[in-house]
Amino acid sequence: MNMEETLIKIKNEALSLILEASDIPQLEEIKLQFLGRNGKLTIAFKDLTKLPIEKRPEIGKLANEIKIVLEEAIDDRKKLLKESASQKERENLDVTNPGIKPPLGHLHLITQAISEITNIFEKIGITRVRYPEIEWDYYAFTALNFPENHPARDDWETFFTTEETNNKLGQIILTPHTSSGQVREMEKAVKQSQKTGDPISIRMLNIAKCYRRQSDVSHTQMFHQFEGLVVGENISIVHLKGVLDYFVKSYFGEKRESRIRPYHFQFTEPSFEVDVTCGVCLGKGCKLCKAGWLEMGGAGMVHPNVLKYGGIDPKKYTGFAFGWGVERVLMMKEGIEIDDLRLLYSNKLEFLDQF
Ligand code: DAH
């Protein structure tokens, strides 16, 4: 058999094996047998050197063509086998098998609390607004009746930025409390009333991220507050207490009571701290709460100076405000115990999945 015949024979033998191959491993085996390092065609290539020089180009060309034909045949067969395998799989599909459930996430605990709080206030017409998280000192302090350099500012443990200071608005800071939305809301309401001729009316709920330089088991540097502001004619403490009771019953449950205690804030007069009865002993006193009451946050009647900063005449209008922590009210809800508040923002699924 001359070289040409040998090559044709190798080609035919390989092609018939390729066509008969019934799975991919078998095809790989055939590839090795003919095109591998010691494969039949590879050896034939090596034998080319034994041919007389003038014959080599012609036979060499033939060998190359055969190599390409075999490679293509293997690839085609592979494709075909793969297609029929997936077709078979489809035919074997049992549609009565139960499906595989994709893992389902849920809203973060705080997001859930925020939407619950929003819904509660919406029912009495106090609706959500949003104000900047990065704020001028003016709205966070000055316009809330904190004179320049007043020591009370220190209580807010504020983060300051190195941005340029503005003559009227002061430094740019990270909002340390949602009260910063009060004067912004007043400015908006005044404009609105000038446009329509209607009396000024504010029913604001400002829920936002706040930032303070604090971090321990009960404090995170970023946390959330919800701030209520109601301004109108003849608004009194009675309205404040009514809204407070309504919120406490709706959020914590019918059995919980609230009370207000005198306190001091720069931006309210009179000012109060608001307490809610403990969810465990309902006010009797226990290990958790000591005297039966848990402190929820601040509230008060809007200070006349703050109304003035907002462009509202304090002789004509009055208002009340409150500012409470979302994380705090959540912890005060029965049945939720978080030893370290920082876990809320750690993104640990073992923790977050529980809620
Ligand atoms: N902004 C206060 C704080 O972060 C809470 C507060 C107190 C808000 C009294 C009010 C208020 O609206 O009337 O501690």
Coordinates of C-alpha atoms and ligand atoms in Angstrom, one line a residue:
M1 CA 0.0 0.0 0.0
N2 CA 1.5 3.3 -1.0
M3 CA 1.3 6.4 1.2
E4 CA -1.7 7.8 -0.6
E5 CA -3.7 4.6 -0.1
T6 CA -2.7 4.4 3.6
L7 CA -4.0 8.0 4.1
I8 CA -7.3 7.3 2.4
K9 CA -7.8 4.1 4.4
I10 CA -7.1 6.0 7.7
K11 CA -9.7 8.7 6.6
N12 CA -12.4 6.1 5.8
E13 CA -11.8 4.1 9.0
A14 CA -11.9 7.3 11.1
L15 CA -15.0 8.7 9.4
S16 CA -17.0 5.5 9.9
L17 CA -16.1 5.3 13.6
I18 CA -17.0 9.0 14.0
L19 CA -20.4 8.4 12.5
E20 CA -21.1 5.4 14.7
A21 CA -19.9 7.1 17.9
S22 CA -22.9 7.3 20.3
D23 CA -21.5 9.6 23.0
I24 CA -19.0 12.3 23.6
P25 CA -16.4 10.2 25.5
Q26 CA -16.4 7.7 22.6
L27 CA -15.7 10.6 20.2
E28 CA -12.8 11.8 22.4
E29 CA -11.4 8.3 22.2
I30 CA -11.5 8.3 18.4
K31 CA -9.9 11.7 18.2
L32 CA -7.0 10.4 20.3
Q33 CA -6.7 7.3 18.2
F34 CA -6.3 9.2 15.0
L35 CA -5.2 12.8 15.8
G36 CA -3.5 12.3 19.2
R37 CA 0.2 12.3 19.8
N38 CA 0.5 8.7 18.8
G39 CA -2.6 8.7 16.6
K40 CA -2.6 7.0 13.2
L41 CA -2.8 10.2 11.2
T42 CA 0.0 11.8 13.3
I43 CA 2.3 8.9 12.6
A44 CA 1.5 9.1 8.9
F45 CA 2.5 12.7 9.0
K46 CA 5.8 11.7 10.5
D47 CA 6.2 9.1 7.7
L48 CA 6.1 11.8 5.1
T49 CA 9.8 12.4 5.7
K50 CA 10.5 8.9 4.3
L51 CA 9.0 9.9 0.9
P52 CA 11.1 11.2 -1.9
I53 CA 11.3 14.9 -1.8
E54 CA 9.3 15.6 -5.0
K55 CA 6.3 13.5 -3.7
R56 CA 6.2 15.3 -0.3
P57 CA 4.2 18.4 -1.2
E58 CA 1.3 16.5 -2.9
I59 CA 1.0 13.8 -0.2
G60 CA 1.5 16.4 2.5
K61 CA -1.4 18.4 1.2
L62 CA -3.6 15.4 1.1
A63 CA -2.7 14.5 4.7
N64 CA -3.6 18.1 5.8
E65 CA -6.9 17.9 4.0
I66 CA -7.7 14.6 5.7
K67 CA -6.8 16.1 9.1
I68 CA -9.3 19.0 8.6
V69 CA -12.0 16.7 7.3
L70 CA -11.7 14.5 10.4
E71 CA -11.6 17.4 12.8
E72 CA -14.8 18.9 11.3
A73 CA -16.5 15.5 11.3
I74 CA -15.7 15.1 15.0
D75 CA -17.0 18.6 15.8
D76 CA -20.2 18.1 13.8
R77 CA -20.9 14.7 15.5
K78 CA -20.3 16.3 18.9
K79 CA -22.8 19.0 18.2
L80 CA -25.4 16.5 17.1
L81 CA -24.9 14.3 20.1
K82 CA -25.3 17.2 22.5
E83 CA -28.5 18.4 20.8
S84 CA -30.1 14.9 21.0
A85 CA -29.0 14.6 24.6
S86 CA -30.9 17.8 25.6
Q87 CA -33.8 16.7 23.5
K88 CA -34.0 13.5 25.4
E89 CA -33.8 15.4 28.6
R90 CA -36.7 17.4 27.5
E91 CA -38.7 14.3 26.7
N92 CA -37.9 12.9 30.1
L93 CA -39.1 16.0 31.9
D94 CA -41.7 15.2 34.4
V95 CA -43.9 18.3 34.7
T96 CA -45.6 16.8 37.8
N97 CA -42.3 17.1 39.8
P98 CA -42.3 19.8 42.4
G99 CA -40.3 22.8 41.2
I100 CA -37.1 24.1 42.8
K101 CA -37.9 27.2 44.9
P102 CA -35.6 30.1 44.2
P103 CA -34.2 31.6 47.4
L104 CA -36.4 34.5 48.3
G105 CA -35.2 37.6 50.2
H106 CA -37.2 40.1 52.2
L107 CA -37.1 43.8 53.0
H108 CA -34.7 44.8 55.7
L109 CA -36.1 45.0 59.2
I110 CA -35.7 48.8 59.2
T111 CA -37.4 49.2 55.8
Q112 CA -40.3 47.2 57.1
A113 CA -40.5 49.4 60.2
I114 CA -40.4 52.6 58.1
S115 CA -43.2 51.5 55.9
E116 CA -45.3 50.5 58.9
I117 CA -44.7 53.9 60.6
T118 CA -45.5 55.7 57.3
N119 CA -48.8 53.8 56.9
I120 CA -49.9 54.6 60.5
F121 CA -49.3 58.4 60.1
E122 CA -50.8 58.5 56.6
K123 CA -54.1 57.4 58.0
I124 CA -54.4 60.6 59.9
G125 CA -53.1 62.8 57.1
I126 CA -49.5 63.2 58.2
T127 CA -47.6 62.3 55.1
R128 CA -44.0 61.5 54.3
V129 CA -41.5 64.0 52.9
R130 CA -37.8 63.7 52.3
Y131 CA -35.1 66.3 53.0
P132 CA -31.3 66.1 52.4
E133 CA -29.1 63.7 54.3
I134 CA -26.2 66.2 53.8
E135 CA -27.4 69.4 55.2
W136 CA -26.5 73.0 56.0
D137 CA -25.7 73.8 59.6
Y138 CA -28.5 76.5 59.3
Y139 CA -31.3 74.0 59.0
A140 CA -29.9 71.5 61.5
F141 CA -29.1 74.1 64.2
T142 CA -29.3 77.8 63.6
A143 CA -32.9 77.9 62.3
L144 CA -33.9 75.6 65.2
N145 CA -33.0 78.3 67.7
F146 CA -29.4 77.1 68.5
P147 CA -27.4 80.3 68.6
E148 CA -23.9 80.2 67.1
N149 CA -21.5 78.3 69.4
H150 CA -24.3 77.4 71.8
P151 CA -23.2 74.4 74.0
A152 CA -26.4 72.5 73.3
R153 CA -25.0 71.8 69.8
D154 CA -22.5 69.5 71.3
D155 CA -25.2 67.0 72.3
W156 CA -25.7 66.2 68.6
E157 CA -22.1 64.8 68.0
T158 CA -22.2 66.1 64.5
F159 CA -20.0 65.0 61.5
F160 CA -18.7 68.1 59.7
T161 CA -17.5 68.1 56.2
T162 CA -14.6 70.1 54.8
E163 CA -16.8 71.7 52.1
E164 CA -16.8 75.5 51.8
T165 CA -18.8 77.4 54.4
N166 CA -21.7 79.6 53.3
N167 CA -22.1 83.0 54.9
K168 CA -25.8 82.5 55.8
L169 CA -26.1 78.7 55.9
G170 CA -22.8 77.8 57.6
Q171 CA -21.0 74.5 57.3
I172 CA -22.1 71.4 55.4
I173 CA -22.8 68.6 57.8
L174 CA -24.3 65.1 57.9
T175 CA -27.8 65.5 59.1
P176 CA -27.7 64.6 62.8
H177 CA -31.5 64.7 63.3
T178 CA -34.6 64.8 61.2
S179 CA -35.6 68.1 62.9
S180 CA -33.5 69.7 60.1
G181 CA -36.6 69.2 57.9
Q182 CA -38.8 71.5 60.0
V183 CA -37.8 74.9 58.7
R184 CA -37.4 73.5 55.1
E185 CA -41.0 72.3 55.4
M186 CA -42.1 75.7 56.7
E187 CA -40.5 77.5 53.8
K188 CA -42.3 75.2 51.4
A189 CA -45.7 75.7 53.2
V190 CA -45.3 79.5 53.3
K191 CA -44.7 79.6 49.5
Q192 CA -47.7 77.3 48.9
S193 CA -50.0 79.5 51.1
Q194 CA -48.8 82.7 49.3
K195 CA -49.6 81.0 46.0
T196 CA -53.1 79.8 46.9
G197 CA -54.1 82.3 49.5
D198 CA -55.0 79.4 51.9
P199 CA -53.9 79.5 55.5
I200 CA -50.6 77.7 56.3
S201 CA -51.1 74.0 57.0
I202 CA -48.3 71.5 57.7
R203 CA -48.7 67.8 58.3
M204 CA -45.2 66.5 57.8
L205 CA -43.6 63.1 58.5
N206 CA -39.9 63.3 57.7
I207 CA -38.2 59.9 57.9
A208 CA -34.5 59.9 57.1
K209 CA -31.0 58.6 57.8
C210 CA -29.2 60.5 60.5
Y211 CA -25.5 60.5 61.4
R212 CA -23.7 61.0 64.7
R213 CA -20.3 60.2 66.1
Q214 CA -21.3 57.3 68.2
S215 CA -20.9 53.5 68.1
D216 CA -21.6 51.0 70.8
V217 CA -24.2 48.2 71.4
S218 CA -27.1 50.7 71.5
H219 CA -25.8 53.3 68.9
T220 CA -24.7 53.2 65.3
Q221 CA -23.1 56.1 63.4
M222 CA -26.0 55.9 60.9
F223 CA -29.5 55.5 62.2
H224 CA -33.0 56.6 61.3
Q225 CA -35.4 59.0 62.8
F226 CA -39.0 60.0 62.1
E227 CA -40.0 63.5 62.7
G228 CA -43.5 64.8 62.9
L229 CA -44.4 68.5 62.4
V230 CA -48.0 69.8 62.5
V231 CA -48.5 73.6 62.1
G232 CA -51.8 75.4 61.8
E233 CA -54.2 77.8 63.7
N234 CA -55.0 76.7 67.2
I235 CA -52.8 73.6 67.3
S236 CA -52.2 72.7 71.0
I237 CA -50.6 70.1 73.3
V238 CA -53.9 68.2 73.2
H239 CA -53.3 67.5 69.5
L240 CA -49.7 66.4 70.3
K241 CA -50.9 64.0 73.0
G242 CA -53.7 62.7 70.8
V243 CA -51.3 61.9 67.9
L244 CA -48.8 60.4 70.3
D245 CA -51.4 58.1 71.8
Y246 CA -52.7 57.1 68.4
F247 CA -49.2 56.2 67.3
V248 CA -48.4 54.2 70.4
K249 CA -51.6 52.1 70.2
S250 CA -51.3 51.5 66.5
Y251 CA -47.6 50.6 66.5
F252 CA -47.1 48.9 69.8
G253 CA -50.6 47.6 70.5
E254 CA -53.8 48.6 72.4
K255 CA -52.4 47.7 75.8
R256 CA -49.5 50.2 75.7
E257 CA -49.8 53.6 77.3
S258 CA -47.8 56.8 76.7
R259 CA -46.9 59.8 78.9
I260 CA -45.1 63.1 78.4
R261 CA -42.5 64.4 80.9
P262 CA -41.1 68.0 80.9
Y263 CA -37.7 68.3 79.3
H264 CA -35.6 70.8 77.4
F265 CA -35.0 71.2 73.6
Q266 CA -33.8 74.4 72.0
F267 CA -36.5 74.2 69.3
T268 CA -39.6 73.5 71.3
E269 CA -41.3 75.3 74.2
P270 CA -42.6 73.6 76.2
S271 CA -40.5 70.5 75.5
F272 CA -41.2 66.9 76.6
E273 CA -39.7 63.5 76.6
V274 CA -42.2 60.8 75.7
D275 CA -42.4 57.5 77.5
V276 CA -44.2 54.3 76.6
T277 CA -45.1 51.5 79.0
C278 CA -42.8 48.5 78.9
G279 CA -44.1 45.7 76.6
V280 CA -43.2 43.0 79.1
C281 CA -44.7 44.3 82.4
L282 CA -47.1 46.8 80.8
G283 CA -46.1 49.5 83.3
K284 CA -45.9 47.5 86.6
G285 CA -42.1 47.6 86.6
C286 CA -39.7 44.7 85.7
K287 CA -36.0 43.8 85.3
L288 CA -36.0 45.1 81.7
C289 CA -37.6 48.6 82.3
K290 CA -37.1 49.1 86.0
A291 CA -40.0 51.5 86.6
G292 CA -42.5 50.4 84.0
W293 CA -41.7 53.0 81.4
L294 CA -39.4 53.1 78.4
E295 CA -38.2 56.4 76.9
M296 CA -39.1 56.8 73.2
G297 CA -37.9 60.3 72.3
G298 CA -38.6 64.0 72.2
A299 CA -41.5 66.2 71.4
G300 CA -42.9 69.7 72.1
M301 CA -44.7 72.8 70.9
V302 CA -42.7 74.5 68.1
H303 CA -40.7 77.4 69.6
P304 CA -41.9 80.8 68.3
N305 CA -38.3 81.6 67.1
V306 CA -38.4 78.5 64.9
L307 CA -41.7 79.5 63.3
K308 CA -40.1 82.9 62.7
Y309 CA -37.1 81.3 61.0
G310 CA -39.6 79.5 58.8
G311 CA -41.3 82.8 57.9
I312 CA -44.4 81.9 59.9
D313 CA -46.1 84.4 62.3
P314 CA -46.1 82.8 65.8
K315 CA -49.0 85.0 66.9
K316 CA -51.2 83.5 64.3
Y317 CA -49.9 80.0 64.1
T318 CA -48.8 77.3 66.5
G319 CA -47.5 73.8 66.0
F320 CA -46.2 70.7 67.6
A321 CA -43.2 68.5 66.7
F322 CA -41.8 65.1 67.7
G323 CA -38.7 63.2 66.7
W324 CA -38.2 59.5 67.5
G325 CA -35.7 56.8 66.5
V326 CA -36.9 54.1 64.1
E327 CA -34.4 51.6 65.6
R328 CA -35.5 52.6 69.1
V329 CA -39.2 52.1 68.6
L330 CA -38.5 48.8 66.8
M331 CA -36.5 47.6 69.9
M332 CA -39.3 48.7 72.2
K333 CA -41.8 46.6 70.3
E334 CA -42.7 43.4 72.1
G335 CA -40.8 40.3 71.1
I336 CA -37.8 41.9 69.4
E337 CA -34.6 41.7 71.2
I338 CA -31.3 42.8 69.6
D339 CA -28.3 42.7 71.8
D340 CA -26.1 44.8 69.6
L341 CA -27.8 47.4 67.4
R342 CA -24.8 47.4 65.0
L343 CA -25.9 43.9 63.8
L344 CA -28.7 45.6 61.9
Y345 CA -26.2 47.1 59.5
S346 CA -23.7 44.3 59.4
N347 CA -25.4 42.5 56.4
K348 CA -25.0 39.2 58.3
L349 CA -27.7 37.0 56.7
E350 CA -27.8 34.6 59.8
F351 CA -29.1 37.7 61.7
L352 CA -31.3 39.4 59.1
D353 CA -33.0 36.2 58.0
Q354 CA -34.7 36.0 61.4
F355 CA -37.0 38.9 60.7
Ligands
DAH1 N1 -34.3 66.1 67.2 C1 -34.3 65.6 68.6 C2 -33.1 64.6 68.7 O1 -32.6 64.2 67.8 C3 -35.6 64.9 68.9 C4 -36.7 65.9 69.0 C5 -37.0 66.4 70.2 C6 -37.4 66.2 67.9 C7 -38.1 67.3 70.3 C8 -38.6 67.0 68.0 C9 -38.9 67.6 69.2 O2 -39.3 67.4 66.9 O3 -40.0 68.4 69.3 O4 -32.8 64.3 69.9

